[in-house]
C-alpha cells in the first residue's frame, strides 16, 4: 500500500478513533476515550465528525492542537486535506511515543521534575506546524 492509499483509508476517521481508543485503553492513564464513532461514513458529514472527535480527543488527552487541520478537507480527501492528515498522524504518533517512553522510565520520586527543555507538544508543533518547517504551500 502506498502512502496516498494509506492516507485515504484513514481519511474517514474510523481507524484513527479506534487506534486512539486502543492506545488510551492500554495506557497507565486511561482517560479521554472517544465514545461515539460513526461506522457508516458514506456521508461526508459523518467522516468529518469522526475526524473532529479525533482532534478533540488529541487536544484533551495529549494537549495536542492539530494545526492546520480541517476535518472537511480531510474527509473530502483533497490534496491539502491529505497533507493535513499526514501532519496530524505524525504529531499524534510523536505524543504517543513520548508517553510510552515516559511510562517505560518512570522517575524515582513521585514528584515530576520540572521540564528543562520544550515539551513534546511544543516540539511537535514547532516541527510540524510552523510555516518555517512546512514544505507544503496551502493555496
mmCIF file of N, CA and C in Angstrom:
data_model
loop_
_atom_site.group_PDB
_atom_site.id
_atom_site.type_symbol
_atom_site.label_atom_id
_atom_site.label_comp_id
_atom_site.label_asym_id
_atom_site.label_seq_id
_atom_site.Cartn_x
_atom_site.Cartn_y
_atom_site.Cartn_z
ATOM 1 N N UNK A 1 0.852 -1.174 0.000
ATOM 2 C CA UNK A 1 0.000 0.000 0.000
ATOM 3 C C UNK A 1 0.895 1.234 0.000
ATOM 4 N N UNK A 2 0.640 2.127 -0.910
ATOM 5 C CA UNK A 2 1.431 3.355 -0.948
ATOM 6 C C UNK A 2 0.877 4.379 0.031
ATOM 7 N N UNK A 3 1.615 5.456 0.191
ATOM 8 C CA UNK A 3 1.250 6.464 1.195
ATOM 9 C C UNK A 3 -0.112 7.083 0.929
ATOM 10 N N UNK A 4 -0.410 7.391 -0.325
ATOM 11 C CA UNK A 4 -1.686 8.029 -0.628
ATOM 12 C C UNK A 4 -2.859 7.101 -0.329
ATOM 13 N N UNK A 5 -2.729 5.825 -0.654
ATOM 14 C CA UNK A 5 -3.793 4.864 -0.350
ATOM 15 C C UNK A 5 -3.948 4.708 1.163
ATOM 16 N N UNK A 6 -2.832 4.718 1.875
ATOM 17 C CA UNK A 6 -2.877 4.624 3.328
ATOM 18 C C UNK A 6 -3.621 5.819 3.923
ATOM 19 N N UNK A 7 -3.274 7.026 3.482
ATOM 20 C CA UNK A 7 -3.941 8.221 3.997
ATOM 21 C C UNK A 7 -5.423 8.223 3.624
ATOM 22 N N UNK A 8 -5.750 7.784 2.412
ATOM 23 C CA UNK A 8 -7.152 7.706 2.002
ATOM 24 C C UNK A 8 -7.940 6.747 2.888
ATOM 25 N N UNK A 9 -7.302 5.672 3.330
ATOM 26 C CA UNK A 9 -8.001 4.712 4.195
ATOM 27 C C UNK A 9 -8.246 5.281 5.593
ATOM 28 N N UNK A 10 -7.457 6.273 5.996
ATOM 29 C CA UNK A 10 -7.624 6.900 7.312
ATOM 30 C C UNK A 10 -8.507 8.144 7.278
ATOM 31 N N UNK A 11 -8.843 8.625 6.097
ATOM 32 C CA UNK A 11 -9.500 9.920 5.948
ATOM 33 C C UNK A 11 -10.931 9.969 6.466
ATOM 34 N N UNK A 12 -11.554 8.829 6.738
ATOM 35 C CA UNK A 12 -12.916 8.881 7.286
ATOM 36 C C UNK A 12 -12.918 8.914 8.814
ATOM 37 N N UNK A 13 -11.738 8.773 9.434
ATOM 38 C CA UNK A 13 -11.609 8.928 10.875
ATOM 39 C C UNK A 13 -11.915 7.696 11.702
ATOM 40 N N UNK A 14 -12.526 6.661 11.120
ATOM 41 C CA UNK A 14 -12.884 5.469 11.907
ATOM 42 C C UNK A 14 -11.655 4.796 12.495
ATOM 43 N N UNK A 15 -10.670 4.537 11.668
ATOM 44 C CA UNK A 15 -9.460 3.845 12.132
ATOM 45 C C UNK A 15 -8.715 4.719 13.133
ATOM 46 N N UNK A 16 -8.640 6.017 12.868
ATOM 47 C CA UNK A 16 -7.963 6.921 13.798
ATOM 48 C C UNK A 16 -8.606 6.872 15.181
ATOM 49 N N UNK A 17 -9.920 6.926 15.224
ATOM 50 C CA UNK A 17 -10.629 6.892 16.512
ATOM 51 C C UNK A 17 -10.423 5.554 17.213
ATOM 52 N N UNK A 18 -10.482 4.460 16.471
ATOM 53 C CA UNK A 18 -10.288 3.136 17.078
ATOM 54 C C UNK A 18 -8.860 2.943 17.571
ATOM 55 N N UNK A 19 -7.884 3.406 16.810
ATOM 56 C CA UNK A 19 -6.481 3.314 17.243
ATOM 57 C C UNK A 19 -6.268 4.166 18.488
ATOM 58 N N UNK A 20 -6.810 5.381 18.472
ATOM 59 C CA UNK A 20 -6.719 6.267 19.631
ATOM 60 C C UNK A 20 -7.268 5.566 20.879
ATOM 61 N N UNK A 21 -8.479 4.996 20.779
ATOM 62 C CA UNK A 21 -9.090 4.323 21.926
ATOM 63 C C UNK A 21 -8.266 3.123 22.387
ATOM 64 N N UNK A 22 -7.700 2.374 21.454
ATOM 65 C CA UNK A 22 -6.865 1.222 21.825
ATOM 66 C C UNK A 22 -5.631 1.664 22.600
ATOM 67 N N UNK A 23 -5.018 2.730 22.144
ATOM 68 C CA UNK A 23 -3.820 3.248 22.820
ATOM 69 C C UNK A 23 -4.173 3.754 24.217
ATOM 70 N N UNK A 24 -5.245 4.509 24.318
ATOM 71 C CA UNK A 24 -5.646 5.066 25.614
ATOM 72 C C UNK A 24 -6.053 3.953 26.581
ATOM 73 N N UNK A 25 -6.763 2.952 26.087
ATOM 74 C CA UNK A 25 -7.168 1.823 26.952
ATOM 75 C C UNK A 25 -5.974 1.080 27.531
ATOM 76 N N UNK A 26 -4.876 1.027 26.801
ATOM 77 C CA UNK A 26 -3.693 0.290 27.246
ATOM 78 C C UNK A 26 -2.711 1.151 28.037
ATOM 79 N N UNK A 27 -2.993 2.428 28.164
ATOM 80 C CA UNK A 27 -2.056 3.315 28.845
ATOM 81 C C UNK A 27 -2.236 3.238 30.357
ATOM 82 N N UNK A 28 -1.296 3.826 31.057
ATOM 83 C CA UNK A 28 -1.397 3.888 32.520
ATOM 84 C C UNK A 28 -2.412 4.934 32.966
ATOM 85 N N UNK A 29 -2.771 5.823 32.050
ATOM 86 C CA UNK A 29 -3.760 6.865 32.342
ATOM 87 C C UNK A 29 -4.922 6.732 31.355
ATOM 88 N N UNK A 30 -5.797 5.757 31.543
ATOM 89 C CA UNK A 30 -6.855 5.514 30.555
ATOM 90 C C UNK A 30 -8.037 6.476 30.676
ATOM 91 N N UNK A 31 -7.853 7.685 30.245
ATOM 92 C CA UNK A 31 -8.955 8.647 30.235
ATOM 93 C C UNK A 31 -9.010 9.327 28.877
ATOM 94 N N UNK A 32 -10.154 9.877 28.559
ATOM 95 C CA UNK A 32 -10.314 10.628 27.318
ATOM 96 C C UNK A 32 -10.687 9.782 26.120
ATOM 97 N N UNK A 33 -11.423 8.704 26.338
ATOM 98 C CA UNK A 33 -11.832 7.848 25.230
ATOM 99 C C UNK A 33 -12.824 8.560 24.316
ATOM 100 N N UNK A 34 -12.828 8.177 23.079
ATOM 101 C CA UNK A 34 -13.815 8.661 22.116
ATOM 102 C C UNK A 34 -15.010 7.719 22.230
ATOM 103 N N UNK A 35 -16.135 8.238 22.679
ATOM 104 C CA UNK A 35 -17.278 7.380 22.984
ATOM 105 C C UNK A 35 -18.232 7.209 21.808
ATOM 106 N N UNK A 36 -18.131 8.070 20.812
ATOM 107 C CA UNK A 36 -19.022 7.956 19.657
ATOM 108 C C UNK A 36 -18.174 7.939 18.391
ATOM 109 N N UNK A 37 -18.315 6.881 17.610
ATOM 110 C CA UNK A 37 -17.605 6.761 16.341
ATOM 111 C C UNK A 37 -18.621 6.345 15.282
ATOM 112 N N UNK A 38 -18.699 7.098 14.207
ATOM 113 C CA UNK A 38 -19.590 6.743 13.095
ATOM 114 C C UNK A 38 -18.908 5.669 12.254
ATOM 115 N N UNK A 39 -19.585 4.538 12.067
ATOM 116 C CA UNK A 39 -19.021 3.465 11.245
ATOM 117 C C UNK A 39 -19.544 3.529 9.817
ATOM 118 N N UNK A 40 -20.685 4.147 9.619
ATOM 119 C CA UNK A 40 -21.214 4.349 8.277
ATOM 120 C C UNK A 40 -20.790 5.742 7.823
ATOM 121 N N UNK A 41 -19.680 5.810 7.120
ATOM 122 C CA UNK A 41 -19.121 7.118 6.739
ATOM 123 C C UNK A 41 -19.294 7.401 5.251
ATOM 124 N N UNK A 42 -20.358 6.855 4.657
ATOM 125 C CA UNK A 42 -20.628 7.154 3.249
ATOM 126 C C UNK A 42 -20.985 8.625 3.064
ATOM 127 N N UNK A 43 -21.518 9.220 4.086
ATOM 128 C CA UNK A 43 -21.822 10.656 4.042
ATOM 129 C C UNK A 43 -20.646 11.421 4.643
ATOM 130 N N UNK A 44 -20.242 12.456 3.967
ATOM 131 C CA UNK A 44 -19.059 13.210 4.365
ATOM 132 C C UNK A 44 -19.184 13.782 5.766
ATOM 133 N N UNK A 45 -20.381 14.193 6.172
ATOM 134 C CA UNK A 45 -20.515 14.819 7.488
ATOM 135 C C UNK A 45 -20.185 13.839 8.608
ATOM 136 N N UNK A 46 -20.425 12.537 8.405
ATOM 137 C CA UNK A 46 -20.086 11.553 9.440
ATOM 138 C C UNK A 46 -18.575 11.366 9.543
ATOM 139 N N UNK A 47 -17.915 11.322 8.399
ATOM 140 C CA UNK A 47 -16.447 11.226 8.408
ATOM 141 C C UNK A 47 -15.857 12.471 9.047
ATOM 142 N N UNK A 48 -16.418 13.628 8.715
ATOM 143 C CA UNK A 48 -15.957 14.887 9.290
ATOM 144 C C UNK A 48 -16.122 14.877 10.809
ATOM 145 N N UNK A 49 -17.229 14.363 11.274
ATOM 146 C CA UNK A 49 -17.462 14.320 12.715
ATOM 147 C C UNK A 49 -16.483 13.365 13.398
ATOM 148 N N UNK A 50 -16.179 12.216 12.786
ATOM 149 C CA UNK A 50 -15.166 11.312 13.347
ATOM 150 C C UNK A 50 -13.825 12.027 13.486
ATOM 151 N N UNK A 51 -13.450 12.773 12.461
ATOM 152 C CA UNK A 51 -12.172 13.497 12.493
ATOM 153 C C UNK A 51 -12.187 14.588 13.565
ATOM 154 N N UNK A 52 -13.333 15.224 13.760
ATOM 155 C CA UNK A 52 -13.453 16.225 14.829
ATOM 156 C C UNK A 52 -13.330 15.566 16.203
ATOM 157 N N UNK A 53 -13.941 14.394 16.356
ATOM 158 C CA UNK A 53 -13.813 13.651 17.615
ATOM 159 C C UNK A 53 -12.347 13.327 17.887
ATOM 160 N N UNK A 54 -11.635 12.873 16.851
ATOM 161 C CA UNK A 54 -10.221 12.526 16.995
ATOM 162 C C UNK A 54 -9.401 13.751 17.398
ATOM 163 N N UNK A 55 -9.607 14.870 16.710
ATOM 164 C CA UNK A 55 -8.855 16.093 17.010
ATOM 165 C C UNK A 55 -9.158 16.587 18.423
ATOM 166 N N UNK A 56 -10.423 16.540 18.827
ATOM 167 C CA UNK A 56 -10.794 16.985 20.180
ATOM 168 C C UNK A 56 -10.189 16.063 21.239
ATOM 169 N N UNK A 57 -10.173 14.768 20.970
ATOM 170 C CA UNK A 57 -9.596 13.820 21.919
ATOM 171 C C UNK A 57 -8.086 14.040 22.048
ATOM 172 N N UNK A 58 -7.416 14.314 20.938
ATOM 173 C CA UNK A 58 -5.970 14.602 20.988
ATOM 174 C C UNK A 58 -5.701 15.851 21.813
ATOM 175 N N UNK A 59 -6.544 16.851 21.659
ATOM 176 C CA UNK A 59 -6.387 18.082 22.426
ATOM 177 C C UNK A 59 -6.608 17.815 23.913
ATOM 178 N N UNK A 60 -7.647 17.054 24.241
ATOM 179 C CA UNK A 60 -7.979 16.774 25.634
ATOM 180 C C UNK A 60 -6.945 15.864 26.290
ATOM 181 N N UNK A 61 -6.588 14.776 25.635
ATOM 182 C CA UNK A 61 -5.747 13.741 26.251
ATOM 183 C C UNK A 61 -4.264 14.078 26.208
ATOM 184 N N UNK A 62 -3.804 14.607 25.080
ATOM 185 C CA UNK A 62 -2.373 14.861 24.896
ATOM 186 C C UNK A 62 -2.026 16.344 24.845
ATOM 187 N N UNK A 63 -3.027 17.217 24.984
ATOM 188 C CA UNK A 63 -2.832 18.661 24.858
ATOM 189 C C UNK A 63 -2.189 18.991 23.506
ATOM 190 N N UNK A 64 -2.661 18.290 22.478
ATOM 191 C CA UNK A 64 -2.127 18.424 21.127
ATOM 192 C C UNK A 64 -3.166 19.097 20.244
ATOM 193 N N UNK A 65 -2.904 20.341 19.895
ATOM 194 C CA UNK A 65 -3.784 21.058 18.977
ATOM 195 C C UNK A 65 -3.284 20.800 17.560
ATOM 196 N N UNK A 66 -4.092 20.129 16.777
ATOM 197 C CA UNK A 66 -3.703 19.802 15.403
ATOM 198 C C UNK A 66 -3.949 21.023 14.529
ATOM 199 N N UNK A 67 -2.855 21.669 14.128
ATOM 200 C CA UNK A 67 -2.953 22.853 13.288
ATOM 201 C C UNK A 67 -1.939 22.756 12.174
ATOM 202 N N UNK A 68 -2.242 22.979 10.973
ATOM 203 C CA UNK A 68 -3.583 23.186 10.421
ATOM 204 C C UNK A 68 -4.302 21.849 10.306
ATOM 205 N N UNK A 69 -5.585 21.842 10.576
ATOM 206 C CA UNK A 69 -6.369 20.612 10.461
ATOM 207 C C UNK A 69 -7.810 20.997 10.189
ATOM 208 N N UNK A 70 -8.258 20.719 8.995
ATOM 209 C CA UNK A 70 -9.634 20.987 8.590
ATOM 210 C C UNK A 70 -10.295 19.647 8.292
ATOM 211 N N UNK A 71 -11.126 19.140 9.212
ATOM 212 C CA UNK A 71 -11.742 17.824 9.017
ATOM 213 C C UNK A 71 -12.510 17.692 7.704
ATOM 214 N N UNK A 72 -13.121 18.765 7.228
ATOM 215 C CA UNK A 72 -13.873 18.698 5.972
ATOM 216 C C UNK A 72 -12.936 18.436 4.788
ATOM 217 N N UNK A 73 -11.795 19.100 4.783
ATOM 218 C CA UNK A 73 -10.803 18.877 3.721
ATOM 219 C C UNK A 73 -10.285 17.445 3.758
ATOM 220 N N UNK A 74 -10.028 16.945 4.955
ATOM 221 C CA UNK A 74 -9.520 15.578 5.103
ATOM 222 C C UNK A 74 -10.573 14.583 4.643
ATOM 223 N N UNK A 75 -11.815 14.766 5.072
ATOM 224 C CA UNK A 75 -12.893 13.839 4.710
ATOM 225 C C UNK A 75 -13.141 13.822 3.208
ATOM 226 N N UNK A 76 -12.937 14.946 2.571
ATOM 227 C CA UNK A 76 -13.112 15.016 1.106
ATOM 228 C C UNK A 76 -11.909 14.464 0.346
ATOM 229 N N UNK A 77 -10.849 14.174 1.088
ATOM 230 C CA UNK A 77 -9.628 13.561 0.543
ATOM 231 C C UNK A 77 -8.960 14.430 -0.521
ATOM 232 N N UNK A 78 -8.979 15.732 -0.276
ATOM 233 C CA UNK A 78 -8.275 16.641 -1.176
ATOM 234 C C UNK A 78 -6.773 16.533 -0.904
ATOM 235 N N UNK A 79 -5.979 17.053 -1.819
ATOM 236 C CA UNK A 79 -4.528 17.024 -1.627
ATOM 237 C C UNK A 79 -4.141 17.764 -0.349
ATOM 238 N N UNK A 80 -4.743 18.905 -0.151
ATOM 239 C CA UNK A 80 -4.479 19.698 1.056
ATOM 240 C C UNK A 80 -4.901 18.926 2.309
ATOM 241 N N UNK A 81 -6.056 18.277 2.251
ATOM 242 C CA UNK A 81 -6.554 17.506 3.375
ATOM 243 C C UNK A 81 -5.654 16.338 3.727
ATOM 244 N N UNK A 82 -5.125 15.649 2.719
ATOM 245 C CA UNK A 82 -4.244 14.518 2.977
ATOM 246 C C UNK A 82 -2.919 14.966 3.578
ATOM 247 N N UNK A 83 -2.454 16.154 3.191
ATOM 248 C CA UNK A 83 -1.235 16.696 3.807
ATOM 249 C C UNK A 83 -1.498 17.014 5.275
ATOM 250 N N UNK A 84 -2.659 17.613 5.562
ATOM 251 C CA UNK A 84 -3.009 17.905 6.954
ATOM 252 C C UNK A 84 -3.139 16.616 7.762
ATOM 253 N N UNK A 85 -3.710 15.585 7.159
ATOM 254 C CA UNK A 85 -3.866 14.305 7.844
ATOM 255 C C UNK A 85 -2.500 13.698 8.159
ATOM 256 N N UNK A 86 -1.590 13.768 7.215
ATOM 257 C CA UNK A 86 -0.237 13.229 7.437
ATOM 258 C C UNK A 86 0.449 13.961 8.595
ATOM 259 N N UNK A 87 0.339 15.266 8.632
ATOM 260 C CA UNK A 87 0.930 16.043 9.721
ATOM 261 C C UNK A 87 0.282 15.687 11.060
ATOM 262 N N UNK A 88 -1.032 15.505 11.058
ATOM 263 C CA UNK A 88 -1.740 15.157 12.284
ATOM 264 C C UNK A 88 -1.311 13.781 12.788
ATOM 265 N N UNK A 89 -1.157 12.838 11.890
ATOM 266 C CA UNK A 89 -0.730 11.488 12.284
ATOM 267 C C UNK A 89 0.677 11.527 12.856
ATOM 268 N N UNK A 90 1.564 12.272 12.218
ATOM 269 C CA UNK A 90 2.933 12.401 12.736
ATOM 270 C C UNK A 90 2.942 12.993 14.139
ATOM 271 N N UNK A 91 2.153 14.036 14.351
ATOM 272 C CA UNK A 91 2.104 14.683 15.660
ATOM 273 C C UNK A 91 1.517 13.742 16.704
ATOM 274 N N UNK A 92 0.440 13.050 16.345
ATOM 275 C CA UNK A 92 -0.196 12.105 17.265
ATOM 276 C C UNK A 92 0.776 10.984 17.652
ATOM 277 N N UNK A 93 1.441 10.422 16.667
ATOM 278 C CA UNK A 93 2.400 9.338 16.943
ATOM 279 C C UNK A 93 3.537 9.823 17.838
ATOM 280 N N UNK A 94 4.010 11.028 17.617
ATOM 281 C CA UNK A 94 5.081 11.570 18.462
ATOM 282 C C UNK A 94 4.630 11.691 19.915
ATOM 283 N N UNK A 95 3.405 12.151 20.134
ATOM 284 C CA UNK A 95 2.890 12.273 21.502
ATOM 285 C C UNK A 95 2.728 10.906 22.159
ATOM 286 N N UNK A 96 2.240 9.941 21.410
ATOM 287 C CA UNK A 96 2.070 8.594 21.954
ATOM 288 C C UNK A 96 3.423 7.987 22.296
ATOM 289 N N UNK A 97 4.385 8.126 21.413
ATOM 290 C CA UNK A 97 5.729 7.587 21.658
ATOM 291 C C UNK A 97 6.346 8.248 22.887
ATOM 292 N N UNK A 98 6.172 9.548 23.016
ATOM 293 C CA UNK A 98 6.701 10.245 24.190
ATOM 294 C C UNK A 98 6.075 9.722 25.477
ATOM 295 N N UNK A 99 4.763 9.515 25.480
ATOM 296 C CA UNK A 99 4.107 8.994 26.676
ATOM 297 C C UNK A 99 4.595 7.577 26.987
ATOM 298 N N UNK A 100 4.768 6.752 25.979
ATOM 299 C CA UNK A 100 5.273 5.395 26.194
ATOM 300 C C UNK A 100 6.678 5.416 26.779
ATOM 301 N N UNK A 101 7.503 6.322 26.305
ATOM 302 C CA UNK A 101 8.861 6.448 26.842
ATOM 303 C C UNK A 101 8.836 6.897 28.299
ATOM 304 N N UNK A 102 7.967 7.846 28.608
ATOM 305 C CA UNK A 102 7.851 8.310 29.992
ATOM 306 C C UNK A 102 7.383 7.180 30.901
ATOM 307 N N UNK A 103 6.464 6.355 30.424
ATOM 308 C CA UNK A 103 5.958 5.241 31.223
ATOM 309 C C UNK A 103 6.991 4.128 31.359
ATOM 310 N N UNK A 104 7.843 3.972 30.388
ATOM 311 C CA UNK A 104 8.863 2.930 30.435
ATOM 312 C C UNK A 104 9.981 3.285 31.412
ATOM 313 N N UNK A 105 10.220 4.574 31.611
ATOM 314 C CA UNK A 105 11.284 5.046 32.502
ATOM 315 C C UNK A 105 10.698 6.004 33.529
ATOM 316 N N UNK A 106 9.933 5.488 34.491
ATOM 317 C CA UNK A 106 9.328 6.389 35.485
ATOM 318 C C UNK A 106 10.404 7.031 36.356
ATOM 319 N N UNK A 107 10.082 8.209 36.837
ATOM 320 C CA UNK A 107 11.017 8.902 37.724
ATOM 321 C C UNK A 107 11.059 8.206 39.075
ATOM 322 N N UNK A 108 12.147 8.404 39.804
ATOM 323 C CA UNK A 108 12.328 7.750 41.100
ATOM 324 C C UNK A 108 11.349 8.305 42.121
ATOM 325 N N UNK A 109 11.193 9.605 42.153
ATOM 326 C CA UNK A 109 10.280 10.205 43.123
ATOM 327 C C UNK A 109 8.894 10.331 42.505
ATOM 328 N N UNK A 110 7.905 10.539 43.354
ATOM 329 C CA UNK A 110 6.541 10.700 42.874
ATOM 330 C C UNK A 110 6.327 12.069 42.234
ATOM 331 N N UNK A 111 7.155 13.055 42.616
ATOM 332 C CA UNK A 111 7.025 14.383 42.043
ATOM 333 C C UNK A 111 7.657 14.393 40.666
ATOM 334 N N UNK A 112 7.011 15.063 39.778
ATOM 335 C CA UNK A 112 7.519 15.157 38.425
ATOM 336 C C UNK A 112 8.526 16.297 38.355
ATOM 337 N N UNK A 113 9.659 16.019 37.726
ATOM 338 C CA UNK A 113 10.696 17.031 37.603
ATOM 339 C C UNK A 113 10.222 18.149 36.675
ATOM 340 N N UNK A 114 10.690 19.348 36.951
ATOM 341 C CA UNK A 114 10.361 20.463 36.089
ATOM 342 C C UNK A 114 11.024 20.271 34.738
ATOM 343 N N UNK A 115 10.322 20.583 33.663
ATOM 344 C CA UNK A 115 10.915 20.381 32.347
ATOM 345 C C UNK A 115 12.087 21.341 32.128
ATOM 346 N N UNK A 116 13.131 20.809 31.542
ATOM 347 C CA UNK A 116 14.300 21.633 31.237
ATOM 348 C C UNK A 116 14.373 21.944 29.758
ATOM 349 N N UNK A 117 13.576 21.255 28.970
ATOM 350 C CA UNK A 117 13.544 21.503 27.533
ATOM 351 C C UNK A 117 12.091 21.601 27.106
ATOM 352 N N UNK A 118 11.848 22.044 25.890
ATOM 353 C CA UNK A 118 10.456 22.162 25.449
ATOM 354 C C UNK A 118 9.743 20.816 25.512
ATOM 355 N N UNK A 119 8.456 20.854 25.809
ATOM 356 C CA UNK A 119 7.675 19.620 25.869
ATOM 357 C C UNK A 119 7.555 19.025 24.479
ATOM 358 N N UNK A 120 7.122 17.780 24.423
ATOM 359 C CA UNK A 120 6.968 17.133 23.124
ATOM 360 C C UNK A 120 5.906 17.843 22.294
ATOM 361 N N UNK A 121 4.888 18.370 22.957
ATOM 362 C CA UNK A 121 3.856 19.094 22.221
ATOM 363 C C UNK A 121 4.460 20.326 21.562
ATOM 364 N N UNK A 122 5.264 21.080 22.308
ATOM 365 C CA UNK A 122 5.921 22.252 21.727
ATOM 366 C C UNK A 122 6.850 21.832 20.598
ATOM 367 N N UNK A 123 7.587 20.740 20.809
ATOM 368 C CA UNK A 123 8.499 20.261 19.780
ATOM 369 C C UNK A 123 7.741 19.872 18.512
ATOM 370 N N UNK A 124 6.645 19.108 18.665
ATOM 371 C CA UNK A 124 5.865 18.676 17.506
ATOM 372 C C UNK A 124 5.253 19.874 16.805
ATOM 373 N N UNK A 125 4.682 20.792 17.585
ATOM 374 C CA UNK A 125 4.083 21.973 16.968
ATOM 375 C C UNK A 125 5.132 22.798 16.228
ATOM 376 N N UNK A 126 6.306 22.974 16.836
ATOM 377 C CA UNK A 126 7.362 23.740 16.176
ATOM 378 C C UNK A 126 7.882 23.025 14.942
ATOM 379 N N UNK A 127 7.958 21.705 15.006
ATOM 380 C CA UNK A 127 8.496 20.944 13.890
ATOM 381 C C UNK A 127 7.511 20.835 12.739
ATOM 382 N N UNK A 128 6.257 20.521 13.061
ATOM 383 C CA UNK A 128 5.304 20.213 12.003
ATOM 384 C C UNK A 128 4.342 21.328 11.651
ATOM 385 N N UNK A 129 4.117 22.263 12.535
ATOM 386 C CA UNK A 129 3.034 23.202 12.316
ATOM 387 C C UNK A 129 3.456 24.658 12.227
ATOM 388 N N UNK A 130 4.710 24.925 12.006
ATOM 389 C CA UNK A 130 5.111 26.303 11.773
ATOM 390 C C UNK A 130 5.405 26.462 10.294
ATOM 391 N N UNK A 131 5.261 27.657 9.804
ATOM 392 C CA UNK A 131 5.499 27.908 8.380
ATOM 393 C C UNK A 131 6.952 27.683 7.998
ATOM 394 N N UNK A 132 7.865 27.815 8.954
ATOM 395 C CA UNK A 132 9.278 27.660 8.643
ATOM 396 C C UNK A 132 9.629 26.241 8.242
ATOM 397 N N UNK A 133 8.910 25.235 8.778
ATOM 398 C CA UNK A 133 9.265 23.854 8.549
ATOM 399 C C UNK A 133 8.269 23.141 7.630
ATOM 400 N N UNK A 134 7.304 23.832 7.125
ATOM 401 C CA UNK A 134 6.280 23.214 6.315
ATOM 402 C C UNK A 134 6.597 23.404 4.839
ATOM 403 N N UNK A 135 6.908 22.310 4.150
ATOM 404 C CA UNK A 135 7.264 22.379 2.742
ATOM 405 C C UNK A 135 6.023 22.554 1.859
ATOM 406 N N UNK A 136 4.885 22.225 2.369
ATOM 407 C CA UNK A 136 3.679 22.314 1.572
ATOM 408 C C UNK A 136 3.104 23.711 1.650
ATOM 409 N N UNK A 137 2.768 24.252 0.523
ATOM 410 C CA UNK A 137 2.167 25.603 0.459
ATOM 411 C C UNK A 137 0.677 25.444 0.228
ATOM 412 N N UNK A 138 -0.120 25.919 1.166
ATOM 413 C CA UNK A 138 -1.554 25.843 1.011
ATOM 414 C C UNK A 138 -2.014 26.958 0.094
ATOM 415 N N UNK A 139 -2.951 26.638 -0.796
ATOM 416 C CA UNK A 139 -3.434 27.668 -1.741
ATOM 417 C C UNK A 139 -4.226 28.747 -1.058
#
